[in-house]
Amino acid sequence: MPAMKELVKGVDRYKHFIGGQWVESTVKEWIDVENPATEAVIASVPNGGADDADRALVAARAAQPAWEALPPATRGQYLRDLARLILENRERLARIVVAEQGKPIQEARGEIEGAALYLTYAAEEARRITGDIIPSDMPDEQIWIQRVAHGVVVGLTAWNYPAALMCRKMGPALIAGNTIVIKSHEGTPLSALEIAQLTVQADFPPGVVNVVSGTGENLGAALVRHPIPRLITLTGSVRAGKEIFRSAADDLKLLRLELGGKAPFVVAEDADIGAAVRAAVLSRFENCGQICICNERMYVHRRIAGEFTERFVAAVEALKVGDPTLLVDVGPKFSRPELEKVERMVERATSSGAEVLTGGGRMAGEAFSKGHWFQPTVLSVEDNQMAIMQDEVFGPVVPIMKVDDFDEGLRLANESRYGLSAYVFTKDMRRMMRLVRELKFGEIYVNRPGGDAVHAHHAGIRDSGIGGEDGKYGLDAYFQKKTIYVNYA
Ligand code: NAD
């Protein structure tokens, strides 16, 4: 089989993975992949186009009937084998994630373990692909409702968790009997291509998994527009979600759109302040603030705001920012446009009255002369309508606002066009029950930092998307229902 990459002028140039083979793109253009910490070009990938989309989807379609015909437990065994290989290659894959995405190495190791877990969880579901048998209103008749595969799935993933997001989609898609074409974000394509290579080692039938590289605008749009895929699953921005929604309308394709967030973090007057500070720091600064469920805006009861803010700012100032290949807390932003976006948001906030409590700009000094570094930043604000309180930052910046009581905290938390996740710290049972009832978010963390379970459900409402992933509800999206009326009179 042709090699997955070749060395061109000292840089690895990858190919597409289509039909179990490493193939050249028909478009002879390449995208440079940059290390966010050093700005060095670490590899290049094809800037794929419509022909590549077509080849990958045709290969996926050809492989699908035989894949669906396998017993689910056999499909599960392939997923387990792949998960084992991913774990055997944990360190190598984690270092690739650090190089292409910039998260600290210990977080990247966690991402690779998470990627394997998505696959083993999906494999566990193999023996629970059940349907219904229901009585008919007619004599001598039964009605069966089966869950069957859609056919071909397209998975489009964001740059913040390139390996984990691929497996979060691939696991349930494949166990349900679909085949898949994955396109990672063009800035972070490498870990997905490396995992594709592991499917060869795991002896996957050709065409079951296909991984192509290119921009969202060209290749992504071509995959969405193509008549073959029945289900498009995107993890990405609201902008992309809306574009895909429009483009998928022509063929009435099914969509799962896992989009952005603007999680509120409400701290009640009775909260355990130490625990709330620790959770607020972790939930904001992990992965340099680039997680859809990150703590994006804080509402702290006026009575404890002084102590909370002092301890929070001290904890933020203690974060170690630096080379993500070492044990640090915060790495670089993923890209120059992302860095500049965060910088603009902070400038706009301060010019509209926000006060900088710590940070506020780019990291200074020789160690940060290359790369996309922003200081961990805390702002104090008084107006919930400011852009910094309403728009997703997706970076190491968090605004704090004092509130007069729990009701105000809840009300302001709900004043958002996003609806993915929310955090609350309170020890009061009545408050806890109220927030569970009244907070309009898909995922609520009470008295703990963020981090979702592979067997739970991760779903946003409003601008945060339509769909949801993980657990039995996430898996169900990868099936369609087929109803059969059996008359045996
Ligand atoms: P993005 O929308 O720019 O890209 C996501 C993917 O979609 C990429 O592969 C991209 O190439 C592709 N794409 C973009 N436009 C497209 C189009 N018109 N047609 C087809 N494909 C297209 O998003 P991003 O910058 O990679 O990711 C950051 C966003 O993702 C943040 O808003 C973050 O909150 C969100 N996110 C959400 C979740 C979740 O589970 N809800 C998880 C991680 C990230």
Short mmCIF file of C-alpha atoms and ligand atoms in Angstrom, two decimals:
data_model
loop_
_atom_site.label_atom_id
_atom_site.label_comp_id
_atom_site.label_asym_id
_atom_site.label_seq_id
_atom_site.Cartn_x
_atom_site.Cartn_y
_atom_site.Cartn_z
CA MET A 1 0.00 0.00 0.00
CA PRO A 2 1.28 3.55 -0.71
CA ALA A 3 2.71 5.34 2.33
CA MET A 4 0.53 7.77 4.29
CA LYS A 5 2.98 10.62 3.82
CA GLU A 6 6.18 11.60 2.08
CA LEU A 7 8.93 13.97 3.03
CA VAL A 8 8.84 17.08 0.85
CA LYS A 9 11.48 19.76 1.59
CA GLY A 10 11.93 18.41 5.09
CA VAL A 11 8.20 18.45 5.94
CA ASP A 12 5.82 15.47 6.09
CA ARG A 13 3.21 15.75 3.37
CA TYR A 14 0.17 13.60 4.13
CA LYS A 15 -2.35 12.11 1.69
CA HIS A 16 -6.08 11.41 1.95
CA PHE A 17 -7.19 8.09 3.41
CA ILE A 18 -9.88 6.76 1.06
CA GLY A 19 -11.09 3.20 0.62
CA GLY A 20 -8.34 1.84 2.87
CA GLN A 21 -5.58 3.44 0.74
CA TRP A 22 -3.42 6.55 1.03
CA VAL A 23 -4.22 8.51 -2.10
CA GLU A 24 -3.12 11.77 -3.65
CA SER A 25 -5.63 14.59 -3.86
CA THR A 26 -6.83 15.52 -7.33
CA VAL A 27 -6.19 19.14 -6.27
CA LYS A 28 -2.44 19.70 -6.28
CA GLU A 29 -2.51 22.18 -3.42
CA TRP A 30 -1.48 21.75 0.17
CA ILE A 31 -2.32 23.32 3.52
CA ASP A 32 0.54 23.96 5.95
CA VAL A 33 -0.05 22.73 9.48
CA GLU A 34 1.50 25.05 12.05
CA ASN A 35 2.60 24.45 15.62
CA PRO A 36 0.72 27.11 17.65
CA ALA A 37 3.52 27.34 20.23
CA THR A 38 6.36 27.93 17.75
CA GLU A 39 4.68 28.90 14.45
CA ALA A 40 6.86 26.26 12.75
CA VAL A 41 5.30 24.35 9.85
CA ILE A 42 5.16 20.74 11.06
CA ALA A 43 3.42 19.07 8.12
CA SER A 44 1.21 19.71 5.14
CA VAL A 45 -2.03 18.08 4.05
CA PRO A 46 -4.02 18.14 0.81
CA ASN A 47 -6.31 21.07 0.24
CA GLY A 48 -8.98 18.67 -0.94
CA GLY A 49 -11.93 19.54 -3.13
CA ALA A 50 -15.16 18.21 -4.61
CA ASP A 51 -13.50 15.27 -6.43
CA ASP A 52 -11.90 14.09 -3.21
CA ALA A 53 -15.23 14.37 -1.41
CA ASP A 54 -16.85 12.29 -4.12
CA ARG A 55 -14.16 9.58 -4.04
CA ALA A 56 -14.36 9.28 -0.26
CA LEU A 57 -18.15 9.14 -0.20
CA VAL A 58 -18.30 6.58 -3.01
CA ALA A 59 -15.81 4.40 -1.10
CA ALA A 60 -17.84 4.74 2.09
CA ARG A 61 -21.05 3.83 0.26
CA ALA A 62 -19.46 0.76 -1.33
CA ALA A 63 -18.27 -0.51 2.06
CA GLN A 64 -21.48 0.15 3.98
CA PRO A 65 -23.80 -2.83 3.21
CA ALA A 66 -21.19 -5.44 4.18
CA TRP A 67 -20.25 -3.48 7.30
CA GLU A 68 -23.88 -3.24 8.40
CA ALA A 69 -24.34 -6.96 7.71
CA LEU A 70 -21.68 -7.87 10.27
CA PRO A 71 -22.94 -8.81 13.72
CA PRO A 72 -22.73 -5.68 15.89
CA ALA A 73 -20.39 -7.52 18.28
CA THR A 74 -17.96 -8.01 15.38
CA ARG A 75 -18.12 -4.32 14.56
CA GLY A 76 -17.53 -3.70 18.24
CA GLN A 77 -14.42 -5.87 18.16
CA TYR A 78 -12.95 -3.67 15.41
CA LEU A 79 -13.61 -0.63 17.58
CA ARG A 80 -11.99 -2.29 20.60
CA ASP A 81 -8.94 -3.21 18.51
CA LEU A 82 -8.65 0.37 17.32
CA ALA A 83 -9.03 1.69 20.88
CA ARG A 84 -6.23 -0.66 22.01
CA LEU A 85 -3.95 0.58 19.22
CA ILE A 86 -4.74 4.18 20.09
CA LEU A 87 -3.74 3.54 23.70
CA GLU A 88 -0.59 1.68 22.63
CA ASN A 89 0.29 4.82 20.62
CA ARG A 90 -0.85 7.19 23.34
CA GLU A 91 2.36 9.11 23.79
CA ARG A 92 3.05 9.52 20.08
CA LEU A 93 -0.53 10.63 19.34
CA ALA A 94 -0.54 12.99 22.35
CA ARG A 95 2.62 14.65 21.06
CA ILE A 96 1.02 15.08 17.63
CA VAL A 97 -2.00 16.72 19.28
CA VAL A 98 0.29 19.08 21.23
CA ALA A 99 2.16 19.97 18.05
CA GLU A 100 -0.92 20.65 15.93
CA GLN A 101 -3.26 22.09 18.55
CA GLY A 102 -1.16 23.45 21.43
CA LYS A 103 -2.75 21.96 24.54
CA PRO A 104 -0.38 20.94 27.36
CA ILE A 105 0.96 17.40 27.08
CA GLN A 106 -0.88 16.00 30.11
CA GLU A 107 -4.16 17.26 28.64
CA ALA A 108 -3.28 15.75 25.26
CA ARG A 109 -2.66 12.37 26.91
CA GLY A 110 -6.11 12.72 28.47
CA GLU A 111 -7.57 13.52 25.05
CA ILE A 112 -6.08 10.35 23.55
CA GLU A 113 -7.43 8.25 26.43
CA GLY A 114 -10.81 9.92 25.85
CA ALA A 115 -10.64 9.09 22.15
CA ALA A 116 -10.13 5.40 22.98
CA LEU A 117 -12.93 5.53 25.54
CA TYR A 118 -15.44 6.82 22.97
CA LEU A 119 -14.66 3.73 20.88
CA THR A 120 -14.84 1.20 23.71
CA TYR A 121 -18.06 2.74 24.97
CA ALA A 122 -19.56 2.41 21.48
CA ALA A 123 -18.36 -1.20 21.34
CA GLU A 124 -20.14 -1.92 24.63
CA GLU A 125 -23.40 -0.81 23.02
CA ALA A 126 -23.13 -3.56 20.39
CA ARG A 127 -25.40 -5.92 22.35
CA ARG A 128 -27.94 -3.22 23.13
CA ILE A 129 -29.00 -2.35 19.58
CA THR A 130 -32.60 -3.20 20.30
CA GLY A 131 -35.90 -2.32 18.66
CA ASP A 132 -39.53 -2.93 19.58
CA ILE A 133 -42.09 -5.62 18.94
CA ILE A 134 -45.55 -4.24 19.47
CA PRO A 135 -49.00 -5.81 19.06
CA SER A 136 -51.01 -4.84 16.01
CA ASP A 137 -54.65 -3.76 16.06
CA MET A 138 -55.20 -6.45 13.39
CA PRO A 139 -55.52 -10.16 14.18
CA ASP A 140 -52.48 -12.38 13.59
CA GLU A 141 -50.16 -9.47 13.07
CA GLN A 142 -47.12 -8.03 14.79
CA ILE A 143 -45.35 -4.75 14.29
CA TRP A 144 -41.58 -4.61 14.52
CA ILE A 145 -39.64 -1.42 14.84
CA GLN A 146 -35.99 -1.90 14.02
CA ARG A 147 -33.10 0.50 14.37
CA VAL A 148 -30.96 0.40 11.23
CA ALA A 149 -28.04 2.41 9.92
CA HIS A 150 -28.51 5.58 7.89
CA GLY A 151 -25.81 4.56 5.41
CA VAL A 152 -22.94 7.03 5.04
CA VAL A 153 -22.19 9.63 7.70
CA VAL A 154 -20.04 12.74 7.27
CA GLY A 155 -18.22 13.91 10.42
CA LEU A 156 -16.81 17.45 10.50
CA THR A 157 -14.76 18.27 13.57
CA ALA A 158 -13.40 21.36 15.34
CA TRP A 159 -9.75 22.05 16.10
CA ASN A 160 -9.96 22.03 19.89
CA TYR A 161 -10.07 18.20 20.34
CA PRO A 162 -9.06 16.76 16.96
CA ALA A 163 -8.54 13.15 18.08
CA ALA A 164 -11.36 12.88 20.62
CA LEU A 165 -13.99 14.52 18.42
CA MET A 166 -13.16 12.16 15.56
CA CYS A 167 -13.72 9.12 17.81
CA ARG A 168 -16.80 10.66 19.44
CA LYS A 169 -18.43 10.53 16.01
CA MET A 170 -16.75 7.44 14.59
CA GLY A 171 -17.60 5.13 17.53
CA PRO A 172 -21.39 5.47 17.45
CA ALA A 173 -21.54 5.85 13.64
CA LEU A 174 -19.72 2.58 13.07
CA ILE A 175 -21.34 0.49 15.80
CA ALA A 176 -24.71 1.46 14.30
CA GLY A 177 -23.60 0.03 10.94
CA ASN A 178 -22.83 3.25 9.11
CA THR A 179 -19.59 3.99 7.34
CA ILE A 180 -17.99 7.39 7.72
CA VAL A 181 -16.03 10.15 6.02
CA ILE A 182 -14.22 12.39 8.52
CA LYS A 183 -12.89 15.85 7.82
CA SER A 184 -10.98 17.44 10.68
CA HIS A 185 -10.46 21.15 10.93
CA GLU A 186 -7.81 22.13 8.37
CA GLY A 187 -5.53 23.45 11.12
CA THR A 188 -5.48 20.17 13.07
CA PRO A 189 -5.71 17.30 10.58
CA LEU A 190 -2.78 15.15 11.73
CA SER A 191 -4.06 13.10 14.66
CA ALA A 192 -7.10 12.02 12.64
CA LEU A 193 -4.87 10.89 9.76
CA GLU A 194 -2.67 8.97 12.21
CA ILE A 195 -5.74 7.27 13.68
CA ALA A 196 -6.81 6.39 10.13
CA GLN A 197 -3.48 4.59 9.75
CA LEU A 198 -4.28 2.59 12.91
CA THR A 199 -7.52 1.37 11.27
CA VAL A 200 -5.27 -0.33 8.71
CA GLN A 201 -3.37 -2.06 11.51
CA ALA A 202 -6.71 -3.05 13.07
CA ASP A 203 -7.67 -4.59 9.70
CA PHE A 204 -10.79 -2.51 9.16
CA PRO A 205 -12.53 -3.35 5.88
CA PRO A 206 -11.52 -0.71 3.29
CA GLY A 207 -13.93 2.21 3.01
CA VAL A 208 -15.48 1.89 6.47
CA VAL A 209 -13.39 4.83 7.71
CA ASN A 210 -12.21 7.54 5.30
CA VAL A 211 -10.33 10.66 6.34
CA VAL A 212 -9.90 13.59 3.99
CA SER A 213 -8.25 16.96 4.46
CA GLY A 214 -9.22 20.41 3.26
CA THR A 215 -10.99 23.57 4.25
CA GLY A 216 -14.57 23.80 5.43
CA GLU A 217 -15.34 26.19 2.63
CA ASN A 218 -14.26 23.78 -0.13
CA LEU A 219 -14.05 20.18 0.99
CA GLY A 220 -16.44 20.48 3.95
CA ALA A 221 -19.09 22.18 1.84
CA ALA A 222 -18.63 19.59 -0.94
CA LEU A 223 -19.15 16.73 1.53
CA VAL A 224 -22.33 18.35 2.85
CA ARG A 225 -23.73 19.07 -0.62
CA HIS A 226 -23.03 15.59 -1.97
CA PRO A 227 -26.09 13.34 -2.40
CA ILE A 228 -24.53 10.23 -0.76
CA PRO A 229 -24.39 11.08 2.95
CA ARG A 230 -27.66 10.87 4.84
CA LEU A 231 -26.41 12.28 8.15
CA ILE A 232 -24.00 15.18 8.68
CA THR A 233 -22.57 15.57 12.15
CA LEU A 234 -20.65 18.76 12.86
CA THR A 235 -18.78 19.94 15.91
CA GLY A 236 -17.88 23.54 15.28
CA SER A 237 -18.99 27.13 15.15
CA VAL A 238 -22.49 28.55 14.99
CA ARG A 239 -21.53 30.10 11.66
CA ALA A 240 -20.65 26.71 10.14
CA GLY A 241 -23.74 25.13 11.70
CA LYS A 242 -26.01 27.65 10.04
CA GLU A 243 -24.25 27.34 6.66
CA ILE A 244 -24.54 23.57 6.80
CA PHE A 245 -28.18 23.77 7.84
CA ARG A 246 -28.92 25.85 4.74
CA SER A 247 -26.92 23.70 2.38
CA ALA A 248 -28.29 20.40 3.74
CA ALA A 249 -31.85 21.61 3.22
CA ASP A 250 -31.81 20.83 -0.50
CA ASP A 251 -31.61 17.07 0.11
CA LEU A 252 -33.34 17.14 3.53
CA LYS A 253 -30.26 15.61 5.13
CA LEU A 254 -30.26 14.80 8.81
CA LEU A 255 -28.07 17.04 10.95
CA ARG A 256 -26.40 16.93 14.33
CA LEU A 257 -24.88 20.32 15.08
CA GLU A 258 -22.74 20.60 18.22
CA LEU A 259 -21.89 24.29 18.32
CA GLY A 260 -20.52 27.02 20.56
CA GLY A 261 -21.29 27.94 24.14
CA LYS A 262 -21.20 30.77 26.64
CA ALA A 263 -21.46 28.93 29.94
CA PRO A 264 -22.47 30.95 33.00
CA PHE A 265 -20.81 30.15 36.33
CA VAL A 266 -23.08 31.16 39.22
CA VAL A 267 -21.64 31.32 42.73
CA ALA A 268 -24.29 31.61 45.46
CA GLU A 269 -23.61 33.24 48.82
CA ASP A 270 -23.54 29.85 50.59
CA ALA A 271 -21.05 28.28 48.15
CA ASP A 272 -17.86 26.54 49.22
CA ILE A 273 -15.61 29.35 47.98
CA GLY A 274 -12.43 27.26 47.73
CA ALA A 275 -14.14 24.57 45.68
CA ALA A 276 -15.81 27.18 43.48
CA VAL A 277 -12.50 28.94 42.81
CA ARG A 278 -10.76 25.69 41.86
CA ALA A 279 -13.59 24.65 39.55
CA ALA A 280 -13.87 28.11 37.99
CA VAL A 281 -10.14 28.16 37.17
CA LEU A 282 -10.09 24.66 35.73
CA SER A 283 -13.28 25.17 33.76
CA ARG A 284 -11.94 28.33 32.17
CA PHE A 285 -8.25 27.75 31.55
CA GLU A 286 -8.06 24.08 30.57
CA ASN A 287 -7.04 23.85 26.90
CA CYS A 288 -6.38 27.63 27.03
CA GLY A 289 -10.11 28.21 27.44
CA GLN A 290 -10.87 26.49 24.15
CA ILE A 291 -13.62 24.10 25.21
CA CYS A 292 -17.26 24.49 24.25
CA ILE A 293 -18.38 23.92 27.86
CA CYS A 294 -15.84 26.35 29.36
CA ASN A 295 -16.78 28.81 32.09
CA GLU A 296 -17.27 31.94 29.97
CA ARG A 297 -18.91 34.42 32.39
CA MET A 298 -19.26 34.49 36.16
CA TYR A 299 -22.02 35.77 38.43
CA VAL A 300 -20.93 35.98 42.05
CA HIS A 301 -23.12 36.99 45.00
CA ARG A 302 -22.19 40.47 46.15
CA ARG A 303 -21.74 39.31 49.77
CA ILE A 304 -18.90 36.92 48.92
CA ALA A 305 -17.66 38.61 45.74
CA GLY A 306 -14.70 40.32 47.44
CA GLU A 307 -13.22 37.13 48.90
CA PHE A 308 -14.08 35.02 45.87
CA THR A 309 -12.53 37.45 43.39
CA GLU A 310 -9.35 37.88 45.43
CA ARG A 311 -8.83 34.11 45.66
CA PHE A 312 -9.80 33.56 42.02
CA VAL A 313 -7.40 36.20 40.70
CA ALA A 314 -4.60 34.78 42.87
CA ALA A 315 -5.24 31.28 41.48
CA VAL A 316 -5.26 32.62 37.90
CA GLU A 317 -1.99 34.46 38.48
CA ALA A 318 -0.45 31.21 39.75
CA LEU A 319 -1.16 29.41 36.44
CA LYS A 320 1.97 28.43 34.59
CA VAL A 321 1.84 29.48 30.94
CA GLY A 322 4.42 28.08 28.56
CA ASP A 323 5.79 25.33 26.33
CA PRO A 324 2.95 22.78 26.07
CA THR A 325 5.35 19.88 25.69
CA LEU A 326 6.22 20.45 29.36
CA LEU A 327 4.08 20.31 32.46
CA VAL A 328 2.33 23.69 32.24
CA ASP A 329 -1.24 24.79 32.94
CA VAL A 330 -1.89 26.90 29.86
CA GLY A 331 -0.50 26.67 26.34
CA PRO A 332 -0.88 29.02 23.37
CA LYS A 333 -4.04 29.94 21.56
CA PHE A 334 -4.53 27.67 18.57
CA SER A 335 -3.94 30.23 15.81
CA ARG A 336 -3.09 33.84 15.00
CA PRO A 337 -6.69 34.75 14.00
CA GLU A 338 -7.92 33.19 17.26
CA LEU A 339 -5.36 35.19 19.27
CA GLU A 340 -6.34 38.40 17.53
CA LYS A 341 -10.04 37.69 18.08
CA VAL A 342 -9.49 37.33 21.85
CA GLU A 343 -7.35 40.45 21.92
CA ARG A 344 -10.07 42.45 20.14
CA MET A 345 -12.72 41.17 22.54
CA VAL A 346 -10.69 42.27 25.57
CA GLU A 347 -9.95 45.68 24.04
CA ARG A 348 -13.62 46.19 23.25
CA ALA A 349 -14.62 45.16 26.78
CA THR A 350 -12.15 47.50 28.45
CA SER A 351 -13.10 50.40 26.21
CA SER A 352 -16.74 49.78 27.22
CA GLY A 353 -15.95 49.94 30.93
CA ALA A 354 -14.63 46.51 31.94
CA GLU A 355 -11.82 46.61 34.50
CA VAL A 356 -8.79 44.33 34.05
CA LEU A 357 -8.16 42.46 37.34
CA THR A 358 -5.25 40.49 35.92
CA GLY A 359 -3.74 39.82 32.48
CA GLY A 360 -5.36 41.76 29.66
CA GLY A 361 -2.96 41.30 26.75
CA ARG A 362 -0.45 39.10 24.95
CA MET A 363 2.28 37.34 26.90
CA ALA A 364 5.52 39.30 26.82
CA GLY A 365 9.15 38.10 26.85
CA GLU A 366 11.59 36.09 24.78
CA ALA A 367 9.89 32.75 25.53
CA PHE A 368 6.71 34.05 23.88
CA SER A 369 8.23 35.81 20.87
CA LYS A 370 6.92 33.01 18.63
CA GLY A 371 3.48 31.47 19.01
CA HIS A 372 0.03 32.73 19.90
CA TRP A 373 0.18 33.56 23.59
CA PHE A 374 -2.41 35.43 25.62
CA GLN A 375 -2.25 36.13 29.35
CA PRO A 376 -4.81 34.42 31.60
CA THR A 377 -7.16 37.34 32.08
CA VAL A 378 -9.89 38.24 34.55
CA LEU A 379 -12.19 41.19 33.95
CA SER A 380 -14.70 42.86 36.24
CA VAL A 381 -17.88 43.96 34.45
CA GLU A 382 -21.21 45.48 35.41
CA ASP A 383 -23.30 45.11 32.28
CA ASN A 384 -24.60 41.73 31.14
CA GLN A 385 -25.30 43.03 27.64
CA MET A 386 -21.62 43.70 26.90
CA ALA A 387 -20.20 41.59 24.07
CA ILE A 388 -17.75 39.94 26.49
CA MET A 389 -20.79 38.61 28.43
CA GLN A 390 -22.72 37.54 25.34
CA ASP A 391 -20.22 36.31 22.72
CA GLU A 392 -18.11 33.17 23.02
CA VAL A 393 -14.48 34.07 23.84
CA PHE A 394 -13.04 30.55 23.51
CA GLY A 395 -9.82 31.72 25.13
CA PRO A 396 -8.16 32.39 28.49
CA VAL A 397 -10.36 35.34 29.48
CA VAL A 398 -13.24 35.46 31.94
CA PRO A 399 -15.44 38.35 33.07
CA ILE A 400 -16.90 38.46 36.61
CA MET A 401 -20.07 40.29 37.52
CA LYS A 402 -21.48 40.82 41.02
CA VAL A 403 -25.14 39.95 41.54
CA ASP A 404 -27.45 40.98 44.37
CA ASP A 405 -29.06 37.59 44.89
CA PHE A 406 -29.49 34.09 43.50
CA ASP A 407 -32.51 35.13 41.43
CA GLU A 408 -30.48 37.74 39.60
CA GLY A 409 -27.70 35.21 38.97
CA LEU A 410 -30.19 32.75 37.48
CA ARG A 411 -31.87 35.41 35.38
CA LEU A 412 -28.62 36.75 33.92
CA ALA A 413 -27.33 33.22 33.33
CA ASN A 414 -30.37 32.53 31.14
CA GLU A 415 -29.97 35.81 29.23
CA SER A 416 -27.95 34.26 26.42
CA ARG A 417 -28.44 33.05 22.89
CA TYR A 418 -26.33 30.02 23.76
CA GLY A 419 -27.56 27.04 25.77
CA LEU A 420 -24.85 24.42 26.06
CA SER A 421 -23.58 24.25 29.63
CA ALA A 422 -23.86 26.05 32.97
CA TYR A 423 -22.16 25.84 36.36
CA VAL A 424 -23.59 26.57 39.80
CA PHE A 425 -22.05 26.46 43.23
CA THR A 426 -24.48 26.27 46.16
CA LYS A 427 -24.97 24.01 49.15
CA ASP A 428 -28.60 24.95 49.52
CA MET A 429 -30.92 22.15 48.36
CA ARG A 430 -33.79 24.50 47.49
CA ARG A 431 -31.54 26.66 45.32
CA MET A 432 -30.13 23.57 43.69
CA MET A 433 -33.56 22.26 42.75
CA ARG A 434 -34.59 25.68 41.43
CA LEU A 435 -31.60 25.99 39.20
CA VAL A 436 -32.04 22.48 37.84
CA ARG A 437 -35.59 23.47 36.91
CA GLU A 438 -34.96 27.00 35.67
CA LEU A 439 -31.55 27.02 33.98
CA LYS A 440 -32.11 26.66 30.25
CA PHE A 441 -28.98 24.73 29.32
CA GLY A 442 -28.33 21.23 28.03
CA GLU A 443 -25.62 20.32 30.54
CA ILE A 444 -25.50 21.62 34.13
CA TYR A 445 -22.61 21.13 36.54
CA VAL A 446 -23.51 21.56 40.22
CA ASN A 447 -20.62 22.04 42.65
CA ARG A 448 -17.98 20.66 40.29
CA PRO A 449 -15.82 21.64 37.34
CA GLY A 450 -16.79 20.71 33.79
CA GLY A 451 -16.09 17.41 32.09
CA ASP A 452 -18.73 15.22 30.53
CA ALA A 453 -19.17 11.45 30.80
CA VAL A 454 -18.96 9.27 27.71
CA HIS A 455 -22.20 7.49 28.69
CA ALA A 456 -24.18 10.65 29.57
CA HIS A 457 -25.49 13.18 27.04
CA HIS A 458 -23.85 16.31 25.67
CA ALA A 459 -26.31 18.61 23.92
CA GLY A 460 -26.88 22.30 23.48
CA ILE A 461 -30.02 24.28 22.87
CA ARG A 462 -30.66 27.61 21.12
CA ASP A 463 -27.54 28.68 19.17
CA SER A 464 -25.51 25.87 20.77
CA GLY A 465 -26.97 23.48 18.27
CA ILE A 466 -29.40 20.73 17.52
CA GLY A 467 -28.66 17.15 18.26
CA GLY A 468 -26.48 15.93 21.06
CA GLU A 469 -23.77 13.34 21.47
CA ASP A 470 -22.73 10.51 23.79
CA GLY A 471 -24.58 7.83 25.70
CA LYS A 472 -27.69 6.09 24.48
CA TYR A 473 -29.34 9.26 23.16
CA GLY A 474 -26.24 10.22 21.20
CA LEU A 475 -26.02 6.74 19.73
CA ASP A 476 -29.68 6.76 18.74
CA ALA A 477 -29.00 9.60 16.28
CA TYR A 478 -26.91 7.24 14.17
CA PHE A 479 -29.91 4.97 13.49
CA GLN A 480 -33.05 5.39 11.50
CA LYS A 481 -36.17 3.46 12.40
CA LYS A 482 -37.74 0.93 10.11
CA THR A 483 -41.24 -0.38 10.89
CA ILE A 484 -42.36 -3.77 9.60
CA TYR A 485 -45.92 -5.06 9.73
CA VAL A 486 -45.90 -8.88 9.77
CA ASN A 487 -49.16 -10.62 9.08
CA TYR A 488 -49.04 -14.36 9.68
CA ALA A 489 -52.75 -15.21 9.31
P1 NAD B 1 -15.53 25.76 12.53
O1 NAD B 1 -17.00 25.86 12.41
O2 NAD B 1 -14.70 26.78 11.91
O3 NAD B 1 -15.04 24.36 11.94
C1 NAD B 1 -15.56 23.12 12.35
C2 NAD B 1 -15.45 22.13 11.20
O4 NAD B 1 -16.41 22.45 10.20
C3 NAD B 1 -14.10 22.16 10.50
O5 NAD B 1 -13.77 20.86 10.07
C4 NAD B 1 -14.37 23.08 9.33
O6 NAD B 1 -13.46 22.90 8.27
C5 NAD B 1 -15.77 22.68 8.96
N1 NAD B 1 -16.55 23.72 8.27
C6 NAD B 1 -16.52 25.04 8.51
N2 NAD B 1 -17.40 25.66 7.70
C7 NAD B 1 -18.00 24.71 6.95
C8 NAD B 1 -19.00 24.71 5.94
N3 NAD B 1 -19.59 25.83 5.54
N4 NAD B 1 -19.38 23.54 5.40
C9 NAD B 1 -18.81 22.38 5.81
N5 NAD B 1 -17.85 22.32 6.75
C10 NAD B 1 -17.46 23.47 7.33
O7 NAD B 1 -15.28 25.64 14.09
P2 NAD B 1 -13.89 25.60 14.87
O8 NAD B 1 -13.32 26.97 14.88
O9 NAD B 1 -13.09 24.45 14.40
O10 NAD B 1 -14.36 25.20 16.32
C11 NAD B 1 -14.62 26.08 17.36
C12 NAD B 1 -16.09 26.07 17.70
O11 NAD B 1 -16.50 24.73 17.94
C13 NAD B 1 -16.38 26.82 18.98
O12 NAD B 1 -17.51 27.65 18.78
C14 NAD B 1 -16.69 25.72 19.98
O13 NAD B 1 -17.54 26.10 21.03
C15 NAD B 1 -17.31 24.69 19.10
N6 NAD B 1 -17.26 23.37 19.72
C16 NAD B 1 -18.44 22.80 20.10
C17 NAD B 1 -18.43 21.57 20.74
C18 NAD B 1 -19.71 20.92 21.17
O14 NAD B 1 -19.70 19.73 21.46
N7 NAD B 1 -20.83 21.64 21.24
C19 NAD B 1 -17.21 20.92 20.97
C20 NAD B 1 -16.02 21.52 20.54
C21 NAD B 1 -16.06 22.76 19.91
#
